[in-house]
Amino acid sequence: MSNKVYIFDTTLRDGEQVPGCQLNTIEKIEVAKQLEKLGVDIIEAGFPVSSPGDFNSVVEISKAVSTPTICALTRAVKKDIEVAADALKFAKKGRIHTGIGTSFYHINYKLKSNPEEIIERAVEAVKYARNFIDDVEFYAEDAGRTDNEYLARVVEAVIAAGATVVNIPDTTGYCLPHEYGEKIAFLMNNVPNVDKAILSTHCHNDLGMATANSMSGILNGARQVEVTINGIGERAGNTSLEEVAMAIKSHKDLDLETGINSKEIIKSSRLVSALMRMPVQPNKAIVGRNAFAHSSGIHQDGVLKNRENYEIIDPAEVGVKESSIVLTARSGRAALKHRLQVLGYDFDPTELDDVYQKFLELADKKKDITDEDLQILAGREQDKSNKPLQLELLQVVCGKSTVPTATVRISFNGDVFTETAAGNGPIDAAFTAVKALIKRRVRLEEFLIQAITRGSDDLGKVHVQVEHKGQIFYGFAAHTDIITASVEAFLDAVGKIA
């Protein structure tokens, strides 16, 4: 059996079914190109018969990418298959994904049919699709709740009809990992022609076990896994691409491999999150903000001594620059000493004990301990007037039907410089002007705005993280005007570049 696990990404089809997360064709092409960089094998680009927009998206994605197979979803309906085939006419490699429900619930209550008729319709759909294209995947909808012996009959029949891949979806997320694995194993051992096709997993997360079920399916013989970026999808979501990819990569003893370029994972996650306006939960595995963050003193001390004490994945492997040591009331001396050293402060053990006690008192009172807080605790805080870059003037013009522009004036060592720039918003315009003034290549890695009391007249706190020549610099500012706070935080960060 092959040790290659094919990654079938359905972010643009199943993932896009999340309410409020629909993408236009241009956005879908952007995601598809990133999925190609990520190294997915198959992109399910849409359900062409469902709308003109979905049809057009499949057509344009087929033109835009060249390496992955482009897949179009259909029902076991001739018109669906014809429309899908037409949408795939520009695909370098195309696949039609057709299927029908096979569980007692679907056969009796949804389709109002009988088991024998379902097999006939399944076979007819696969044969008809093979008239248009050589690569045909069949899905047995709600296979997770389908009787195994009947499911084996369906799988055998569709493979004989020409299916190259057979998808075994846990459509409702009902299965337990051992049950789903046993289902795949049963098919591998009881379908005579199973060697003529690839079995695929497609698991939903209704009970929080989508990734576990998919891995169990792979371990029992499935060699394609259907996933989405960030685990988005219908109801509670789908199997997360990043979780499966890194589980396989981390467990080298499994002797399995994917074609995923893991260093593109974070970039892919952030792109999908931004375009779909769907934030990633902070504690999401692999791609959450806290996935490589440590706040417990015991953990921080261990990570600072050796990353592998508490991290099974090197953050750089998924595109994260470095682990994050978050200072809280639970942080220990090791973490405080590390952060102070990053800021350029060295203390002997006695001095560090004094600073640490002050730190604990402050950490009990506020959630976020900033670099400025540490400078104050160290008794060596900089006066703002001594910062190298000072914001002297900021003027922005923005609004509906107006191109956002910003004029920024900064002072540096007594000299004053002014620049005007446009952007896709007032903050982007202001940052672009600052970049033009400082004449250094910096990349914004993280930008966070927080309210303190959450009122409309609140003070806005802004944290930024910028990268310059492989080094990370942090900036912080607070102001009732969040654009001013953003620019001051950006200047605070870039001003720290030597």
mmCIF file of N, CA and C in Angstrom, residues 12-110:
data_model
loop_
_atom_site.group_PDB
_atom_site.id
_atom_site.type_symbol
_atom_site.label_atom_id
_atom_site.label_comp_id
_atom_site.label_asym_id
_atom_site.label_seq_id
_atom_site.Cartn_x
_atom_site.Cartn_y
_atom_site.Cartn_z
ATOM 1 N N LEU A 12 -13.070 25.731 -0.241
ATOM 2 C CA LEU A 12 -13.842 26.568 -1.162
ATOM 3 C C LEU A 12 -15.212 25.995 -1.494
ATOM 4 N N ARG A 13 -15.512 24.801 -0.994
ATOM 5 C CA ARG A 13 -16.839 24.216 -1.208
ATOM 6 C C ARG A 13 -17.541 23.967 0.130
ATOM 7 N N ASP A 14 -17.086 22.965 0.872
ATOM 8 C CA ASP A 14 -17.715 22.672 2.162
ATOM 9 C C ASP A 14 -17.429 23.785 3.172
ATOM 10 N N GLY A 15 -16.192 24.295 3.168
ATOM 11 C CA GLY A 15 -15.835 25.358 4.104
ATOM 12 C C GLY A 15 -16.629 26.623 3.884
ATOM 13 N N GLU A 16 -16.943 26.904 2.629
ATOM 14 C CA GLU A 16 -17.647 28.137 2.306
ATOM 15 C C GLU A 16 -19.132 28.075 2.655
ATOM 16 N N GLN A 17 -19.589 26.927 3.112
ATOM 17 C CA GLN A 17 -20.994 26.796 3.496
ATOM 18 C C GLN A 17 -21.284 27.395 4.868
ATOM 19 N N VAL A 18 -20.233 27.863 5.541
ATOM 20 C CA VAL A 18 -20.436 28.522 6.836
ATOM 21 C C VAL A 18 -21.221 29.815 6.616
ATOM 22 N N PRO A 19 -22.297 30.041 7.366
ATOM 23 C CA PRO A 19 -23.080 31.276 7.179
ATOM 24 C C PRO A 19 -22.212 32.531 7.314
ATOM 25 N N GLY A 20 -22.318 33.415 6.328
ATOM 26 C CA GLY A 20 -21.591 34.677 6.360
ATOM 27 C C GLY A 20 -20.165 34.607 5.853
ATOM 28 N N CYS A 21 -19.742 33.436 5.366
ATOM 29 C CA CYS A 21 -18.349 33.272 4.937
ATOM 30 C C CYS A 21 -18.194 33.104 3.430
ATOM 31 N N GLN A 22 -19.220 33.465 2.673
ATOM 32 C CA GLN A 22 -19.154 33.285 1.228
ATOM 33 C C GLN A 22 -18.088 34.199 0.609
ATOM 34 N N LEU A 23 -17.419 33.674 -0.404
ATOM 35 C CA LEU A 23 -16.379 34.413 -1.102
ATOM 36 C C LEU A 23 -16.807 34.696 -2.531
ATOM 37 N N ASN A 24 -16.287 35.793 -3.093
ATOM 38 C CA ASN A 24 -16.532 36.033 -4.511
ATOM 39 C C ASN A 24 -15.459 35.301 -5.324
ATOM 40 N N THR A 25 -15.582 35.341 -6.639
ATOM 41 C CA THR A 25 -14.669 34.570 -7.489
ATOM 42 C C THR A 25 -13.223 35.006 -7.333
ATOM 43 N N ILE A 26 -12.986 36.308 -7.252
ATOM 44 C CA ILE A 26 -11.610 36.805 -7.113
ATOM 45 C C ILE A 26 -10.989 36.300 -5.809
ATOM 46 N N GLU A 27 -11.773 36.332 -4.719
ATOM 47 C CA GLU A 27 -11.267 35.841 -3.433
ATOM 48 C C GLU A 27 -10.996 34.338 -3.484
ATOM 49 N N LYS A 28 -11.876 33.595 -4.170
ATOM 50 C CA LYS A 28 -11.666 32.152 -4.289
ATOM 51 C C LYS A 28 -10.385 31.836 -5.056
ATOM 52 N N ILE A 29 -10.108 32.607 -6.096
ATOM 53 C CA ILE A 29 -8.874 32.399 -6.864
ATOM 54 C C ILE A 29 -7.660 32.656 -5.984
ATOM 55 N N GLU A 30 -7.735 33.692 -5.145
ATOM 56 C CA GLU A 30 -6.628 34.003 -4.241
ATOM 57 C C GLU A 30 -6.371 32.842 -3.283
ATOM 58 N N VAL A 31 -7.450 32.276 -2.741
ATOM 59 C CA VAL A 31 -7.299 31.134 -1.835
ATOM 60 C C VAL A 31 -6.756 29.928 -2.593
ATOM 61 N N ALA A 32 -7.274 29.686 -3.805
ATOM 62 C CA ALA A 32 -6.828 28.530 -4.588
ATOM 63 C C ALA A 32 -5.338 28.605 -4.895
ATOM 64 N N LYS A 33 -4.846 29.795 -5.233
ATOM 65 C CA LYS A 33 -3.415 29.952 -5.514
ATOM 66 C C LYS A 33 -2.575 29.687 -4.264
ATOM 67 N N GLN A 34 -3.091 30.096 -3.104
ATOM 68 C CA GLN A 34 -2.367 29.820 -1.869
ATOM 69 C C GLN A 34 -2.401 28.325 -1.545
ATOM 70 N N LEU A 35 -3.520 27.665 -1.824
ATOM 71 C CA LEU A 35 -3.602 26.221 -1.606
ATOM 72 C C LEU A 35 -2.610 25.486 -2.500
ATOM 73 N N GLU A 36 -2.395 26.005 -3.703
ATOM 74 C CA GLU A 36 -1.401 25.414 -4.592
ATOM 75 C C GLU A 36 -0.006 25.558 -3.993
ATOM 76 N N LYS A 37 0.314 26.739 -3.434
ATOM 77 C CA LYS A 37 1.600 26.930 -2.762
ATOM 78 C C LYS A 37 1.729 26.004 -1.556
ATOM 79 N N LEU A 38 0.626 25.793 -0.870
ATOM 80 C CA LEU A 38 0.619 24.942 0.316
ATOM 81 C C LEU A 38 0.903 23.490 -0.053
ATOM 82 N N GLY A 39 0.544 23.108 -1.267
ATOM 83 C CA GLY A 39 0.857 21.757 -1.728
ATOM 84 C C GLY A 39 -0.286 20.767 -1.670
ATOM 85 N N VAL A 40 -1.535 21.262 -1.665
ATOM 86 C CA VAL A 40 -2.656 20.317 -1.653
ATOM 87 C C VAL A 40 -2.718 19.591 -2.993
ATOM 88 N N ASP A 41 -3.255 18.385 -2.972
ATOM 89 C CA ASP A 41 -3.324 17.574 -4.193
ATOM 90 C C ASP A 41 -4.598 17.836 -4.986
ATOM 91 N N ILE A 42 -5.700 18.056 -4.287
ATOM 92 C CA ILE A 42 -6.991 18.271 -4.945
ATOM 93 C C ILE A 42 -7.665 19.483 -4.311
ATOM 94 N N ILE A 43 -8.224 20.351 -5.137
ATOM 95 C CA ILE A 43 -9.007 21.492 -4.653
ATOM 96 C C ILE A 43 -10.445 21.299 -5.094
ATOM 97 N N GLU A 44 -11.350 21.140 -4.139
ATOM 98 C CA GLU A 44 -12.780 21.107 -4.495
ATOM 99 C C GLU A 44 -13.234 22.556 -4.613
ATOM 100 N N ALA A 45 -13.449 22.985 -5.844
ATOM 101 C CA ALA A 45 -13.639 24.406 -6.126
ATOM 102 C C ALA A 45 -15.078 24.875 -6.027
ATOM 103 N N GLY A 46 -16.037 23.957 -5.990
ATOM 104 C CA GLY A 46 -17.422 24.400 -5.870
ATOM 105 C C GLY A 46 -18.413 23.349 -6.323
ATOM 106 N N PHE A 47 -19.674 23.787 -6.341
ATOM 107 C CA PHE A 47 -20.827 22.950 -6.717
ATOM 108 C C PHE A 47 -21.475 23.658 -7.913
ATOM 109 N N PRO A 48 -20.978 23.419 -9.129
ATOM 110 C CA PRO A 48 -21.306 24.261 -10.281
ATOM 111 C C PRO A 48 -22.782 24.456 -10.566
ATOM 112 N N VAL A 49 -23.591 23.428 -10.368
ATOM 113 C CA VAL A 49 -25.003 23.557 -10.720
ATOM 114 C C VAL A 49 -25.774 24.428 -9.721
ATOM 115 N N SER A 50 -25.175 24.682 -8.558
ATOM 116 C CA SER A 50 -25.904 25.381 -7.491
ATOM 117 C C SER A 50 -26.152 26.852 -7.803
ATOM 118 N N SER A 51 -25.232 27.498 -8.543
ATOM 119 C CA SER A 51 -25.408 28.918 -8.869
ATOM 120 C C SER A 51 -24.441 29.305 -9.986
ATOM 121 N N PRO A 52 -24.764 30.370 -10.740
ATOM 122 C CA PRO A 52 -23.821 30.855 -11.762
ATOM 123 C C PRO A 52 -22.480 31.253 -11.163
ATOM 124 N N GLY A 53 -22.503 31.803 -9.931
ATOM 125 C CA GLY A 53 -21.273 32.211 -9.269
ATOM 126 C C GLY A 53 -20.368 31.021 -8.985
ATOM 127 N N ASP A 54 -20.937 29.911 -8.508
ATOM 128 C CA ASP A 54 -20.146 28.720 -8.240
ATOM 129 C C ASP A 54 -19.605 28.126 -9.541
ATOM 130 N N PHE A 55 -20.420 28.119 -10.580
ATOM 131 C CA PHE A 55 -19.973 27.627 -11.880
ATOM 132 C C PHE A 55 -18.768 28.430 -12.368
ATOM 133 N N ASN A 56 -18.891 29.744 -12.293
ATOM 134 C CA ASN A 56 -17.824 30.618 -12.768
ATOM 135 C C ASN A 56 -16.559 30.450 -11.922
ATOM 136 N N SER A 57 -16.728 30.238 -10.617
ATOM 137 C CA SER A 57 -15.562 30.047 -9.746
ATOM 138 C C SER A 57 -14.780 28.799 -10.139
ATOM 139 N N VAL A 58 -15.484 27.702 -10.459
ATOM 140 C CA VAL A 58 -14.805 26.480 -10.878
ATOM 141 C C VAL A 58 -14.059 26.714 -12.191
ATOM 142 N N VAL A 59 -14.702 27.435 -13.114
ATOM 143 C CA VAL A 59 -14.065 27.744 -14.396
ATOM 144 C C VAL A 59 -12.784 28.552 -14.184
ATOM 145 N N GLU A 60 -12.873 29.628 -13.396
ATOM 146 C CA GLU A 60 -11.730 30.538 -13.224
ATOM 147 C C GLU A 60 -10.616 29.915 -12.395
ATOM 148 N N ILE A 61 -10.969 29.125 -11.380
ATOM 149 C CA ILE A 61 -9.942 28.442 -10.592
ATOM 150 C C ILE A 61 -9.214 27.419 -11.470
ATOM 151 N N SER A 62 -9.949 26.763 -12.365
ATOM 152 C CA SER A 62 -9.330 25.813 -13.290
ATOM 153 C C SER A 62 -8.284 26.491 -14.158
ATOM 154 N N LYS A 63 -8.533 27.734 -14.520
ATOM 155 C CA LYS A 63 -7.581 28.493 -15.338
ATOM 156 C C LYS A 63 -6.396 28.992 -14.507
ATOM 157 N N ALA A 64 -6.646 29.293 -13.224
ATOM 158 C CA ALA A 64 -5.653 29.994 -12.396
ATOM 159 C C ALA A 64 -4.576 29.092 -11.806
ATOM 160 N N VAL A 65 -4.884 27.820 -11.570
ATOM 161 C CA VAL A 65 -3.897 26.923 -10.959
ATOM 162 C C VAL A 65 -3.588 25.778 -11.909
ATOM 163 N N SER A 66 -2.411 25.201 -11.753
ATOM 164 C CA SER A 66 -1.996 24.164 -12.697
ATOM 165 C C SER A 66 -1.635 22.835 -12.048
ATOM 166 N N THR A 67 -1.126 22.859 -10.831
ATOM 167 C CA THR A 67 -0.644 21.612 -10.227
ATOM 168 C C THR A 67 -1.752 20.763 -9.597
ATOM 169 N N PRO A 68 -2.623 21.315 -8.736
ATOM 170 C CA PRO A 68 -3.647 20.470 -8.111
ATOM 171 C C PRO A 68 -4.726 20.029 -9.106
ATOM 172 N N THR A 69 -5.345 18.902 -8.792
ATOM 173 C CA THR A 69 -6.558 18.482 -9.497
ATOM 174 C C THR A 69 -7.704 19.386 -9.048
ATOM 175 N N ILE A 70 -8.521 19.845 -9.997
ATOM 176 C CA ILE A 70 -9.676 20.678 -9.654
ATOM 177 C C ILE A 70 -10.921 19.802 -9.672
ATOM 178 N N CYS A 71 -11.648 19.819 -8.571
ATOM 179 C CA CYS A 71 -12.797 18.940 -8.387
ATOM 180 C C CYS A 71 -14.087 19.753 -8.311
ATOM 181 N N ALA A 72 -15.145 19.212 -8.926
ATOM 182 C CA ALA A 72 -16.469 19.849 -8.876
ATOM 183 C C ALA A 72 -17.469 18.865 -8.289
ATOM 184 N N LEU A 73 -18.273 19.335 -7.362
ATOM 185 C CA LEU A 73 -19.252 18.495 -6.675
ATOM 186 C C LEU A 73 -20.555 18.399 -7.470
ATOM 187 N N THR A 74 -21.184 17.232 -7.416
ATOM 188 C CA THR A 74 -22.518 17.059 -8.011
ATOM 189 C C THR A 74 -23.339 16.124 -7.131
ATOM 190 N N ARG A 75 -24.630 16.100 -7.387
ATOM 191 C CA ARG A 75 -25.477 15.025 -6.877
ATOM 192 C C ARG A 75 -25.488 13.921 -7.935
ATOM 193 N N ALA A 76 -26.120 12.813 -7.622
ATOM 194 C CA ALA A 76 -26.240 11.725 -8.605
ATOM 195 C C ALA A 76 -27.363 12.064 -9.576
ATOM 196 N N VAL A 77 -27.173 13.172 -10.274
ATOM 197 C CA VAL A 77 -28.176 13.717 -11.202
ATOM 198 C C VAL A 77 -27.457 14.074 -12.497
ATOM 199 N N LYS A 78 -28.000 13.642 -13.634
ATOM 200 C CA LYS A 78 -27.328 13.850 -14.912
ATOM 201 C C LYS A 78 -27.056 15.326 -15.190
ATOM 202 N N LYS A 79 -28.025 16.194 -14.922
ATOM 203 C CA LYS A 79 -27.838 17.623 -15.182
ATOM 204 C C LYS A 79 -26.675 18.174 -14.361
ATOM 205 N N ASP A 80 -26.586 17.788 -13.090
ATOM 206 C CA ASP A 80 -25.464 18.215 -12.238
ATOM 207 C C ASP A 80 -24.131 17.815 -12.866
ATOM 208 N N ILE A 81 -24.062 16.573 -13.322
ATOM 209 C CA ILE A 81 -22.811 16.037 -13.873
ATOM 210 C C ILE A 81 -22.433 16.759 -15.156
ATOM 211 N N GLU A 82 -23.417 17.042 -15.997
ATOM 212 C CA GLU A 82 -23.167 17.756 -17.255
ATOM 213 C C GLU A 82 -22.619 19.156 -16.988
ATOM 214 N N VAL A 83 -23.231 19.852 -16.023
ATOM 215 C CA VAL A 83 -22.794 21.211 -15.685
ATOM 216 C C VAL A 83 -21.387 21.187 -15.087
ATOM 217 N N ALA A 84 -21.113 20.201 -14.245
ATOM 218 C CA ALA A 84 -19.777 20.084 -13.642
ATOM 219 C C ALA A 84 -18.721 19.842 -14.717
ATOM 220 N N ALA A 85 -19.030 18.962 -15.646
ATOM 221 C CA ALA A 85 -18.084 18.672 -16.724
ATOM 222 C C ALA A 85 -17.795 19.916 -17.547
ATOM 223 N N ASP A 86 -18.824 20.711 -17.803
ATOM 224 C CA ASP A 86 -18.652 21.958 -18.555
ATOM 225 C C ASP A 86 -17.775 22.944 -17.777
ATOM 226 N N ALA A 87 -17.989 23.015 -16.453
ATOM 227 C CA ALA A 87 -17.211 23.943 -15.616
ATOM 228 C C ALA A 87 -15.737 23.546 -15.557
ATOM 229 N N LEU A 88 -15.455 22.269 -15.736
ATOM 230 C CA LEU A 88 -14.077 21.768 -15.623
ATOM 231 C C LEU A 88 -13.326 21.755 -16.955
ATOM 232 N N LYS A 89 -13.912 22.333 -17.995
ATOM 233 C CA LYS A 89 -13.322 22.203 -19.332
ATOM 234 C C LYS A 89 -11.928 22.825 -19.441
ATOM 235 N N PHE A 90 -11.580 23.789 -18.553
ATOM 236 C CA PHE A 90 -10.258 24.414 -18.607
ATOM 237 C C PHE A 90 -9.270 23.805 -17.613
ATOM 238 N N ALA A 91 -9.724 22.836 -16.824
ATOM 239 C CA ALA A 91 -8.851 22.251 -15.798
ATOM 240 C C ALA A 91 -7.758 21.401 -16.434
ATOM 241 N N LYS A 92 -6.501 21.594 -15.971
ATOM 242 C CA LYS A 92 -5.409 20.748 -16.446
ATOM 243 C C LYS A 92 -5.641 19.305 -16.003
ATOM 244 N N LYS A 93 -6.127 19.164 -14.761
ATOM 245 C CA LYS A 93 -6.533 17.862 -14.227
ATOM 246 C C LYS A 93 -7.872 18.075 -13.536
ATOM 247 N N GLY A 94 -8.907 17.402 -13.992
ATOM 248 C CA GLY A 94 -10.236 17.600 -13.428
ATOM 249 C C GLY A 94 -10.785 16.344 -12.787
ATOM 250 N N ARG A 95 -11.724 16.533 -11.871
ATOM 251 C CA ARG A 95 -12.404 15.415 -11.208
ATOM 252 C C ARG A 95 -13.855 15.788 -10.943
ATOM 253 N N ILE A 96 -14.744 14.868 -11.200
ATOM 254 C CA ILE A 96 -16.152 15.036 -10.824
ATOM 255 C C ILE A 96 -16.395 14.232 -9.548
ATOM 256 N N HIS A 97 -17.008 14.874 -8.574
ATOM 257 C CA HIS A 97 -17.287 14.270 -7.263
ATOM 258 C C HIS A 97 -18.799 14.104 -7.150
ATOM 259 N N THR A 98 -19.281 12.912 -7.402
ATOM 260 C CA THR A 98 -20.717 12.662 -7.394
ATOM 261 C C THR A 98 -21.069 11.637 -6.321
ATOM 262 N N GLY A 99 -22.325 11.616 -5.916
ATOM 263 C CA GLY A 99 -22.683 10.648 -4.889
ATOM 264 C C GLY A 99 -24.125 10.743 -4.446
ATOM 265 N N ILE A 100 -24.439 9.937 -3.441
ATOM 266 C CA ILE A 100 -25.814 9.841 -2.966
ATOM 267 C C ILE A 100 -25.794 9.301 -1.534
ATOM 268 N N GLY A 101 -26.848 9.587 -0.768
ATOM 269 C CA GLY A 101 -26.938 9.109 0.605
ATOM 270 C C GLY A 101 -27.126 7.607 0.685
ATOM 271 N N THR A 102 -26.471 6.973 1.665
ATOM 272 C CA THR A 102 -26.544 5.509 1.784
ATOM 273 C C THR A 102 -27.031 5.023 3.145
ATOM 274 N N SER A 103 -27.240 5.918 4.098
ATOM 275 C CA SER A 103 -27.691 5.481 5.425
ATOM 276 C C SER A 103 -29.200 5.227 5.424
ATOM 277 N N PHE A 104 -29.670 4.518 6.432
ATOM 278 C CA PHE A 104 -31.107 4.267 6.584
ATOM 279 C C PHE A 104 -31.881 5.581 6.577
ATOM 280 N N TYR A 105 -31.340 6.592 7.272
ATOM 281 C CA TYR A 105 -32.024 7.876 7.368
ATOM 282 C C TYR A 105 -32.153 8.536 5.999
ATOM 283 N N HIS A 106 -31.058 8.557 5.249
ATOM 284 C CA HIS A 106 -31.075 9.225 3.953
ATOM 285 C C HIS A 106 -31.924 8.468 2.935
ATOM 286 N N ILE A 107 -31.794 7.142 2.931
ATOM 287 C CA ILE A 107 -32.553 6.346 1.955
ATOM 288 C C ILE A 107 -34.052 6.469 2.203
ATOM 289 N N ASN A 108 -34.470 6.391 3.459
ATOM 290 C CA ASN A 108 -35.897 6.366 3.772
ATOM 291 C C ASN A 108 -36.534 7.738 3.929
ATOM 292 N N TYR A 109 -35.829 8.681 4.554
ATOM 293 C CA TYR A 109 -36.454 9.958 4.885
ATOM 294 C C TYR A 109 -36.088 11.105 3.943
ATOM 295 N N LYS A 110 -34.876 11.081 3.405
ATOM 296 C CA LYS A 110 -34.447 12.145 2.503
ATOM 297 C C LYS A 110 -34.753 11.796 1.050
#
